[in-house]
Backbone as JSON Lines, residues from 0, in Angstrom:
{"i":0,"aa":"L","n":[0.83,-1.19,0.01],"ca":[0.02,0.01,0.0],"c":[0.9,1.23,-0.01]}
{"i":1,"aa":"R","n":[0.63,2.12,-0.95],"ca":[1.43,3.34,-1.06],"c":[1.0,4.34,-0.03]}
{"i":2,"aa":"T","n":[1.95,5.16,0.42],"ca":[1.58,6.25,1.29],"c":[0.82,7.3,0.52]}
{"i":3,"aa":"A","n":[0.12,8.15,1.26],"ca":[-0.65,9.22,0.61],"c":[0.31,10.12,-0.24]}
{"i":4,"aa":"N","n":[1.54,10.39,0.32],"ca":[2.46,11.26,-0.42],"c":[2.94,10.58,-1.67]}
{"i":5,"aa":"E","n":[3.15,9.27,-1.63],"ca":[3.57,8.55,-2.87],"c":[2.46,8.62,-3.92]}
{"i":6,"aa":"T","n":[1.19,8.47,-3.44],"ca":[0.08,8.51,-4.35],"c":[-0.02,9.91,-4.98]}
{"i":7,"aa":"R","n":[0.14,10.97,-4.14],"ca":[0.15,12.34,-4.71],"c":[1.23,12.5,-5.73]}
{"i":8,"aa":"A","n":[2.45,11.99,-5.46],"ca":[3.55,12.13,-6.38],"c":[3.31,11.39,-7.7]}
{"i":9,"aa":"A","n":[2.61,10.24,-7.58],"ca":[2.32,9.48,-8.8],"c":[1.22,10.22,-9.62]}
{"i":10,"aa":"L","n":[0.31,10.87,-9.0],"ca":[-0.76,11.59,-9.72],"c":[-0.26,12.91,-10.38]}
{"i":11,"aa":"L","n":[0.73,13.52,-9.74],"ca":[1.27,14.79,-10.23],"c":[2.79,14.72,-10.22]}
{"i":12,"aa":"P","n":[3.38,13.96,-11.14],"ca":[4.85,13.72,-11.17],"c":[5.64,15.02,-11.24]}
{"i":13,"aa":"E","n":[5.1,16.06,-11.89],"ca":[5.8,17.33,-12.06],"c":[6.09,17.98,-10.71]}
{"i":14,"aa":"A","n":[5.36,17.57,-9.7],"ca":[5.54,18.21,-8.38],"c":[6.81,17.73,-7.68]}
{"i":15,"aa":"E","n":[7.4,16.68,-8.21],"ca":[8.68,16.18,-7.69],"c":[8.53,15.72,-6.19]}
{"i":16,"aa":"G","n":[7.32,15.3,-5.85],"ca":[7.13,14.67,-4.51],"c":[7.02,15.6,-3.35]}
{"i":17,"aa":"S","n":[6.91,16.91,-3.59],"ca":[6.96,17.89,-2.5],"c":[5.67,18.66,-2.48]}
{"i":18,"aa":"F","n":[4.88,18.52,-1.39],"ca":[3.55,19.08,-1.31],"c":[3.36,19.82,0.06]}
{"i":19,"aa":"T","n":[2.49,20.82,0.09],"ca":[2.08,21.46,1.32],"c":[0.59,21.48,1.4]}
{"i":20,"aa":"E","n":[0.0,21.12,2.53],"ca":[-1.43,21.12,2.65],"c":[-2.0,22.56,2.6]}
{"i":21,"aa":"V","n":[-3.13,22.66,1.89],"ca":[-3.82,23.99,1.83],"c":[-5.25,23.77,2.39]}
{"i":22,"aa":"E","n":[-5.72,24.85,2.96],"ca":[-7.08,24.82,3.54],"c":[-8.17,24.98,2.5]}
{"i":23,"aa":"V","n":[-9.14,24.14,2.46],"ca":[-10.34,24.31,1.64],"c":[-11.51,23.86,2.48]}
{"i":24,"aa":"D","n":[-12.65,24.43,2.19],"ca":[-13.9,24.1,2.91],"c":[-14.94,23.73,1.91]}
{"i":25,"aa":"V","n":[-14.92,22.51,1.48],"ca":[-15.89,22.02,0.52],"c":[-16.4,20.67,1.04]}
{"i":26,"aa":"E","n":[-17.68,20.5,1.02],"ca":[-18.33,19.25,1.47],"c":[-17.72,18.05,0.7]}
{"i":27,"aa":"N","n":[-17.4,17.01,1.4],"ca":[-16.84,15.76,0.86],"c":[-15.36,15.84,0.48]}
{"i":28,"aa":"V","n":[-14.71,16.99,0.62],"ca":[-13.3,17.07,0.37],"c":[-12.55,16.9,1.71]}
{"i":29,"aa":"T","n":[-11.63,15.92,1.72],"ca":[-10.98,15.64,2.99],"c":[-9.64,16.36,3.11]}
{"i":30,"aa":"E","n":[-8.96,16.57,1.99],"ca":[-7.71,17.31,2.07],"c":[-7.29,17.78,0.68]}
{"i":31,"aa":"A","n":[-6.48,18.85,0.68],"ca":[-5.97,19.39,-0.57],"c":[-4.5,19.79,-0.36]}
{"i":32,"aa":"Y","n":[-3.69,19.42,-1.3],"ca":[-2.26,19.7,-1.22],"c":[-1.85,20.43,-2.48]}
{"i":33,"aa":"A","n":[-0.94,21.44,-2.28],"ca":[-0.37,22.18,-3.39],"c":[1.02,21.67,-3.61]}
{"i":34,"aa":"A","n":[1.41,21.56,-4.82],"ca":[2.81,21.17,-5.17],"c":[3.66,22.37,-4.79]}
{"i":35,"aa":"D","n":[4.74,22.12,-4.1],"ca":[5.59,23.19,-3.62],"c":[6.24,23.95,-4.76]}
{"i":36,"aa":"N","n":[6.39,23.29,-5.93],"ca":[7.02,24.0,-7.08],"c":[5.97,24.59,-8.03]}
{"i":37,"aa":"G","n":[4.75,24.65,-7.64],"ca":[3.7,25.27,-8.45],"c":[3.17,24.4,-9.58]}
{"i":38,"aa":"A","n":[3.4,23.1,-9.58],"ca":[2.97,22.21,-10.61],"c":[1.47,21.88,-10.63]}
{"i":39,"aa":"G","n":[0.83,22.19,-9.47],"ca":[-0.63,21.97,-9.4],"c":[-1.04,21.52,-7.97]}
{"i":40,"aa":"Y","n":[-2.11,20.76,-7.96],"ca":[-2.72,20.37,-6.66],"c":[-3.17,18.92,-6.76]}
{"i":41,"aa":"V","n":[-3.22,18.31,-5.6],"ca":[-3.82,16.98,-5.47],"c":[-4.84,17.11,-4.33]}
{"i":42,"aa":"I","n":[-6.08,16.74,-4.69],"ca":[-7.18,16.9,-3.75],"c":[-7.86,15.58,-3.55]}
{"i":43,"aa":"S","n":[-8.17,15.28,-2.26],"ca":[-8.87,14.01,-1.9],"c":[-10.33,14.34,-1.57]}
{"i":44,"aa":"A","n":[-11.18,13.49,-2.11],"ca":[-12.66,13.7,-1.92],"c":[-13.34,12.33,-1.89]}
{"i":45,"aa":"A","n":[-14.55,12.37,-1.36],"ca":[-15.35,11.14,-1.26],"c":[-16.8,11.36,-1.75]}
{"i":46,"aa":"A","n":[-17.41,10.3,-2.21],"ca":[-18.82,10.38,-2.55],"c":[-19.45,9.01,-2.26]}
{"i":47,"aa":"K","n":[-20.76,9.01,-2.04],"ca":[-21.46,7.75,-1.72],"c":[-21.56,6.89,-2.97]}
{"i":48,"aa":"G","n":[-21.04,5.67,-2.85],"ca":[-21.21,4.69,-3.9],"c":[-22.26,3.7,-3.5]}
{"i":49,"aa":"Y","n":[-22.3,2.57,-4.19],"ca":[-23.29,1.51,-3.9],"c":[-22.98,0.84,-2.58]}
{"i":50,"aa":"G","n":[-21.7,0.56,-2.32],"ca":[-21.27,-0.18,-1.14],"c":[-20.73,0.68,-0.01]}
{"i":51,"aa":"G","n":[-20.79,1.97,-0.18],"ca":[-20.23,2.89,0.82],"c":[-19.5,3.97,0.11]}
{"i":52,"aa":"D","n":[-18.66,4.73,0.86],"ca":[-17.96,5.84,0.27],"c":[-16.86,5.38,-0.68]}
{"i":53,"aa":"V","n":[-16.78,6.1,-1.85],"ca":[-15.66,5.92,-2.76],"c":[-14.78,7.13,-2.52]}
{"i":54,"aa":"V","n":[-13.53,6.89,-2.13],"ca":[-12.59,7.94,-1.82],"c":[-11.53,8.03,-2.97]}
{"i":55,"aa":"I","n":[-11.34,9.2,-3.48],"ca":[-10.41,9.39,-4.63],"c":[-9.4,10.5,-4.31]}
{"i":56,"aa":"M","n":[-8.33,10.47,-5.09],"ca":[-7.42,11.58,-5.16],"c":[-7.37,12.05,-6.62]}
{"i":57,"aa":"V","n":[-7.43,13.37,-6.8],"ca":[-7.43,13.95,-8.1],"c":[-6.21,14.83,-8.21]}
{"i":58,"aa":"G","n":[-5.42,14.62,-9.27],"ca":[-4.28,15.55,-9.56],"c":[-4.7,16.56,-10.61]}
{"i":59,"aa":"I","n":[-4.54,17.82,-10.3],"ca":[-4.94,18.92,-11.21],"c":[-3.64,19.69,-11.48]}
{"i":60,"aa":"N","n":[-3.24,19.77,-12.71],"ca":[-1.91,20.42,-13.03],"c":[-2.1,21.95,-13.12]}
{"i":61,"aa":"A","n":[-1.0,22.64,-13.25],"ca":[-0.94,24.08,-13.18],"c":[-1.8,24.73,-14.27]}
{"i":62,"aa":"D","n":[-2.05,24.07,-15.38],"ca":[-2.89,24.68,-16.43],"c":[-4.37,24.45,-16.21]}
{"i":63,"aa":"G","n":[-4.74,23.82,-15.04],"ca":[-6.15,23.67,-14.69],"c":[-6.8,22.45,-15.3]}
{"i":64,"aa":"S","n":[-6.0,21.49,-15.79],"ca":[-6.64,20.24,-16.31],"c":[-6.27,19.09,-15.35]}
{"i":65,"aa":"I","n":[-7.15,18.08,-15.4],"ca":[-6.99,16.9,-14.58],"c":[-5.85,16.09,-15.13]}
{"i":66,"aa":"E","n":[-4.87,15.9,-14.29],"ca":[-3.71,15.0,-14.65],"c":[-4.11,13.56,-14.54]}
{"i":67,"aa":"G","n":[-4.85,13.24,-13.49],"ca":[-5.28,11.85,-13.31],"c":[-6.06,11.74,-12.01]}
{"i":68,"aa":"I","n":[-6.74,10.54,-11.86],"ca":[-7.41,10.27,-10.59],"c":[-7.04,8.83,-10.19]}
{"i":69,"aa":"T","n":[-7.11,8.6,-8.92],"ca":[-6.97,7.27,-8.38],"c":[-7.93,7.09,-7.2]}
{"i":70,"aa":"V","n":[-8.46,5.85,-7.12],"ca":[-9.41,5.53,-6.01],"c":[-8.52,4.98,-4.87]}
{"i":71,"aa":"T","n":[-8.64,5.59,-3.71],"ca":[-7.79,5.2,-2.58],"c":[-8.57,4.33,-1.58]}
{"i":72,"aa":"Q","n":[-9.87,4.32,-1.66],"ca":[-10.66,3.53,-0.77],"c":[-12.04,3.32,-1.36]}
{"i":73,"aa":"Q","n":[-12.52,2.05,-1.27],"ca":[-13.82,1.78,-1.8],"c":[-14.32,0.38,-1.31]}
{"i":74,"aa":"T","n":[-15.67,0.22,-1.29],"ca":[-16.23,-1.08,-0.91],"c":[-17.32,-1.41,-1.93]}
{"i":75,"aa":"E","n":[-17.07,-1.11,-3.18],"ca":[-18.05,-1.42,-4.25],"c":[-18.14,-2.91,-4.5]}
{"i":76,"aa":"T","n":[-19.27,-3.33,-5.07],"ca":[-19.52,-4.73,-5.34],"c":[-18.52,-5.27,-6.33]}
{"i":77,"aa":"K","n":[-17.9,-6.39,-5.95],"ca":[-16.9,-7.05,-6.89],"c":[-17.59,-7.41,-8.19]}
{"i":78,"aa":"G","n":[-16.96,-7.1,-9.28],"ca":[-17.48,-7.48,-10.61],"c":[-18.52,-6.53,-11.11]}
{"i":79,"aa":"I","n":[-18.99,-5.56,-10.33],"ca":[-19.93,-4.56,-10.81],"c":[-19.3,-3.18,-10.56]}
{"i":80,"aa":"G","n":[-19.46,-2.63,-9.37],"ca":[-18.83,-1.34,-9.05],"c":[-17.37,-1.36,-9.15]}
{"i":81,"aa":"S","n":[-16.75,-2.53,-8.85],"ca":[-15.32,-2.64,-8.92],"c":[-14.79,-2.43,-10.33]}
{"i":82,"aa":"N","n":[-15.65,-2.69,-11.32],"ca":[-15.28,-2.47,-12.7],"c":[-15.01,-1.01,-12.96]}
{"i":83,"aa":"V","n":[-15.54,-0.1,-12.14],"ca":[-15.31,1.31,-12.24],"c":[-14.07,1.69,-11.44]}
{"i":84,"aa":"V","n":[-14.12,1.37,-10.11],"ca":[-13.15,1.91,-9.23],"c":[-11.79,1.27,-9.27]}
{"i":85,"aa":"D","n":[-11.75,0.02,-9.81],"ca":[-10.48,-0.72,-9.95],"c":[-9.98,-0.77,-11.39]}
{"i":86,"aa":"N","n":[-10.54,0.08,-12.24],"ca":[-10.31,0.0,-13.67],"c":[-9.52,1.18,-14.16]}
{"i":87,"aa":"P","n":[-8.17,1.05,-14.36],"ca":[-7.37,2.16,-14.8],"c":[-7.83,2.78,-16.13]}
{"i":88,"aa":"E","n":[-8.34,1.93,-17.02],"ca":[-8.81,2.44,-18.34],"c":[-10.03,3.33,-18.13]}
{"i":89,"aa":"Y","n":[-10.93,2.91,-17.24],"ca":[-12.12,3.74,-16.95],"c":[-11.69,5.1,-16.34]}
{"i":90,"aa":"L","n":[-10.82,5.02,-15.32],"ca":[-10.42,6.21,-14.65],"c":[-9.63,7.17,-15.53]}
{"i":91,"aa":"A","n":[-8.94,6.62,-16.56],"ca":[-8.13,7.39,-17.44],"c":[-8.86,8.37,-18.28]}
{"i":92,"aa":"Q","n":[-10.21,8.14,-18.45],"ca":[-11.01,9.08,-19.26],"c":[-11.12,10.48,-18.64]}
{"i":93,"aa":"Y","n":[-10.79,10.6,-17.33],"ca":[-10.74,11.88,-16.66],"c":[-9.51,12.69,-17.03]}
{"i":94,"aa":"S","n":[-8.46,12.04,-17.42],"ca":[-7.19,12.71,-17.68],"c":[-7.38,13.69,-18.83]}
{"i":95,"aa":"G","n":[-6.87,14.95,-18.61],"ca":[-6.92,15.93,-19.66],"c":[-8.19,16.83,-19.64]}
{"i":96,"aa":"L","n":[-9.17,16.42,-18.87],"ca":[-10.39,17.24,-18.8],"c":[-10.15,18.49,-17.96]}
{"i":97,"aa":"S","n":[-10.88,19.55,-18.26],"ca":[-10.74,20.8,-17.58],"c":[-11.35,20.75,-16.17]}
{"i":98,"aa":"A","n":[-10.67,21.37,-15.24],"ca":[-11.19,21.5,-13.87],"c":[-11.84,22.85,-13.67]}
{"i":99,"aa":"A","n":[-12.2,23.54,-14.77],"ca":[-12.79,24.9,-14.65],"c":[-14.24,24.79,-14.14]}
{"i":100,"aa":"E","n":[-14.94,23.73,-14.39],"ca":[-16.32,23.59,-13.98],"c":[-16.65,22.12,-13.8]}
{"i":101,"aa":"P","n":[-17.77,21.82,-13.06],"ca":[-18.1,20.45,-12.77],"c":[-18.27,19.65,-14.07]}
{"i":102,"aa":"L","n":[-17.95,18.37,-13.96],"ca":[-18.1,17.42,-15.09],"c":[-19.49,16.81,-15.13]}
{"i":103,"aa":"V","n":[-19.96,16.43,-16.29],"ca":[-21.28,15.84,-16.45],"c":[-21.16,14.42,-16.88]}
{"i":104,"aa":"L","n":[-21.79,13.49,-16.16],"ca":[-21.75,12.06,-16.51],"c":[-22.45,11.89,-17.86]}
{"i":105,"aa":"N","n":[-21.85,11.05,-18.72],"ca":[-22.34,10.71,-20.03],"c":[-22.24,11.86,-21.07]}
{"i":106,"aa":"E","n":[-21.61,13.02,-20.6],"ca":[-21.25,14.04,-21.55],"c":[-19.73,14.2,-21.55]}
{"i":107,"aa":"D","n":[-19.15,14.47,-20.36],"ca":[-17.71,14.6,-20.29],"c":[-17.07,13.23,-20.08]}
{"i":108,"aa":"V","n":[-17.73,12.4,-19.29],"ca":[-17.21,11.07,-18.93],"c":[-18.34,10.05,-19.11]}
{"i":109,"aa":"D","n":[-18.01,8.92,-19.67],"ca":[-19.06,7.9,-19.85],"c":[-19.26,7.07,-18.55]}
{"i":110,"aa":"A","n":[-20.53,6.8,-18.26],"ca":[-20.8,5.91,-17.16],"c":[-20.36,4.47,-17.57]}
{"i":111,"aa":"Y","n":[-20.08,3.67,-16.61],"ca":[-19.74,2.26,-16.89],"c":[-21.08,1.48,-16.88]}
{"i":112,"aa":"A","n":[-21.37,0.77,-17.95],"ca":[-22.6,0.01,-18.05],"c":[-22.79,-0.92,-16.87]}
{"i":113,"aa":"S","n":[-23.94,-0.92,-16.31],"ca":[-24.32,-1.75,-15.18],"c":[-23.69,-1.34,-13.84]}
{"i":114,"aa":"A","n":[-22.96,-0.17,-13.86],"ca":[-22.35,0.3,-12.63],"c":[-22.5,1.8,-12.56]}
{"i":115,"aa":"T","n":[-23.74,2.29,-12.8],"ca":[-23.93,3.77,-12.84],"c":[-23.84,4.38,-11.46]}
{"i":116,"aa":"V","n":[-24.16,3.64,-10.39],"ca":[-24.02,4.2,-9.06],"c":[-22.56,4.45,-8.73]}
{"i":117,"aa":"S","n":[-21.67,3.51,-9.08],"ca":[-20.23,3.7,-8.82],"c":[-19.66,4.74,-9.76]}
{"i":118,"aa":"S","n":[-20.14,4.77,-11.02],"ca":[-19.7,5.85,-11.95],"c":[-20.06,7.18,-11.43]}
{"i":119,"aa":"T","n":[-21.31,7.31,-10.87],"ca":[-21.79,8.56,-10.32],"c":[-20.99,8.95,-9.1]}
{"i":120,"aa":"A","n":[-20.63,7.97,-8.25],"ca":[-19.82,8.27,-7.06],"c":[-18.52,8.87,-7.45]}
{"i":121,"aa":"V","n":[-17.81,8.3,-8.47],"ca":[-16.55,8.76,-8.87],"c":[-16.66,10.2,-9.42]}
{"i":122,"aa":"I","n":[-17.62,10.45,-10.27],"ca":[-17.72,11.77,-10.88],"c":[-18.11,12.81,-9.77]}
{"i":123,"aa":"N","n":[-18.96,12.38,-8.83],"ca":[-19.35,13.3,-7.77],"c":[-18.13,13.68,-6.86]}
{"i":124,"aa":"A","n":[-17.28,12.69,-6.59],"ca":[-16.06,12.97,-5.86],"c":[-15.11,13.84,-6.63]}
{"i":125,"aa":"V","n":[-14.99,13.59,-7.91],"ca":[-14.12,14.47,-8.76],"c":[-14.69,15.87,-8.77]}
{"i":126,"aa":"N","n":[-15.99,16.02,-8.87],"ca":[-16.61,17.35,-8.9],"c":[-16.4,18.09,-7.55]}
{"i":127,"aa":"A","n":[-16.38,17.39,-6.45],"ca":[-16.11,18.02,-5.19],"c":[-14.66,18.53,-5.18]}
{"i":128,"aa":"A","n":[-13.72,17.74,-5.74],"ca":[-12.33,18.16,-5.84],"c":[-12.2,19.36,-6.77]}
{"i":129,"aa":"I","n":[-12.96,19.35,-7.87],"ca":[-12.96,20.5,-8.77],"c":[-13.44,21.78,-8.06]}
{"i":130,"aa":"E","n":[-14.51,21.63,-7.26],"ca":[-15.03,22.78,-6.5],"c":[-13.94,23.3,-5.58]}
{"i":131,"aa":"A","n":[-13.25,22.43,-4.89],"ca":[-12.18,22.84,-3.97],"c":[-11.03,23.54,-4.75]}
{"i":132,"aa":"Y","n":[-10.66,22.96,-5.89],"ca":[-9.61,23.51,-6.73],"c":[-9.97,24.97,-7.08]}
{"i":133,"aa":"N","n":[-11.22,25.18,-7.39],"ca":[-11.66,26.5,-7.87],"c":[-11.79,27.49,-6.73]}
{"i":134,"aa":"Q","n":[-11.75,27.07,-5.5],"ca":[-11.72,27.91,-4.31],"c":[-10.32,28.36,-3.87]}
{"i":135,"aa":"I","n":[-9.33,27.61,-4.33],"ca":[-7.97,27.89,-3.87],"c":[-7.52,29.18,-4.57]}
{"i":136,"aa":"P","n":[-7.04,30.13,-3.74],"ca":[-6.63,31.45,-4.32],"c":[-5.43,31.33,-5.25]}
């Protein structure tokens, strides 16, 4: 199991592994970190999935686009919701999207067939992170 800082470094490699926590006050956002070198932010957020909370980390680079997301905690149903939260190809569709405004399921990102609750949990958590990103001065 990687440490939180290793996960942040993997999501935002340009940060060179050095982050400082920043204060944000957004519902469902648990923490936000700024890259010390200005490369961007990594924000952790959660949303209700089918089996409980889906917790994610979102890397947002300095140009305001999503570098990547990773699920750090989940209890989704194996073979259904796990197809969303444990699927790097599914999660990769977030990479490159703008963090300027909330994302819309089935417009910006496709829902995973038969796992719409888990797909919705992921996009809701990403949108909470986007809201936090847009509050950081």
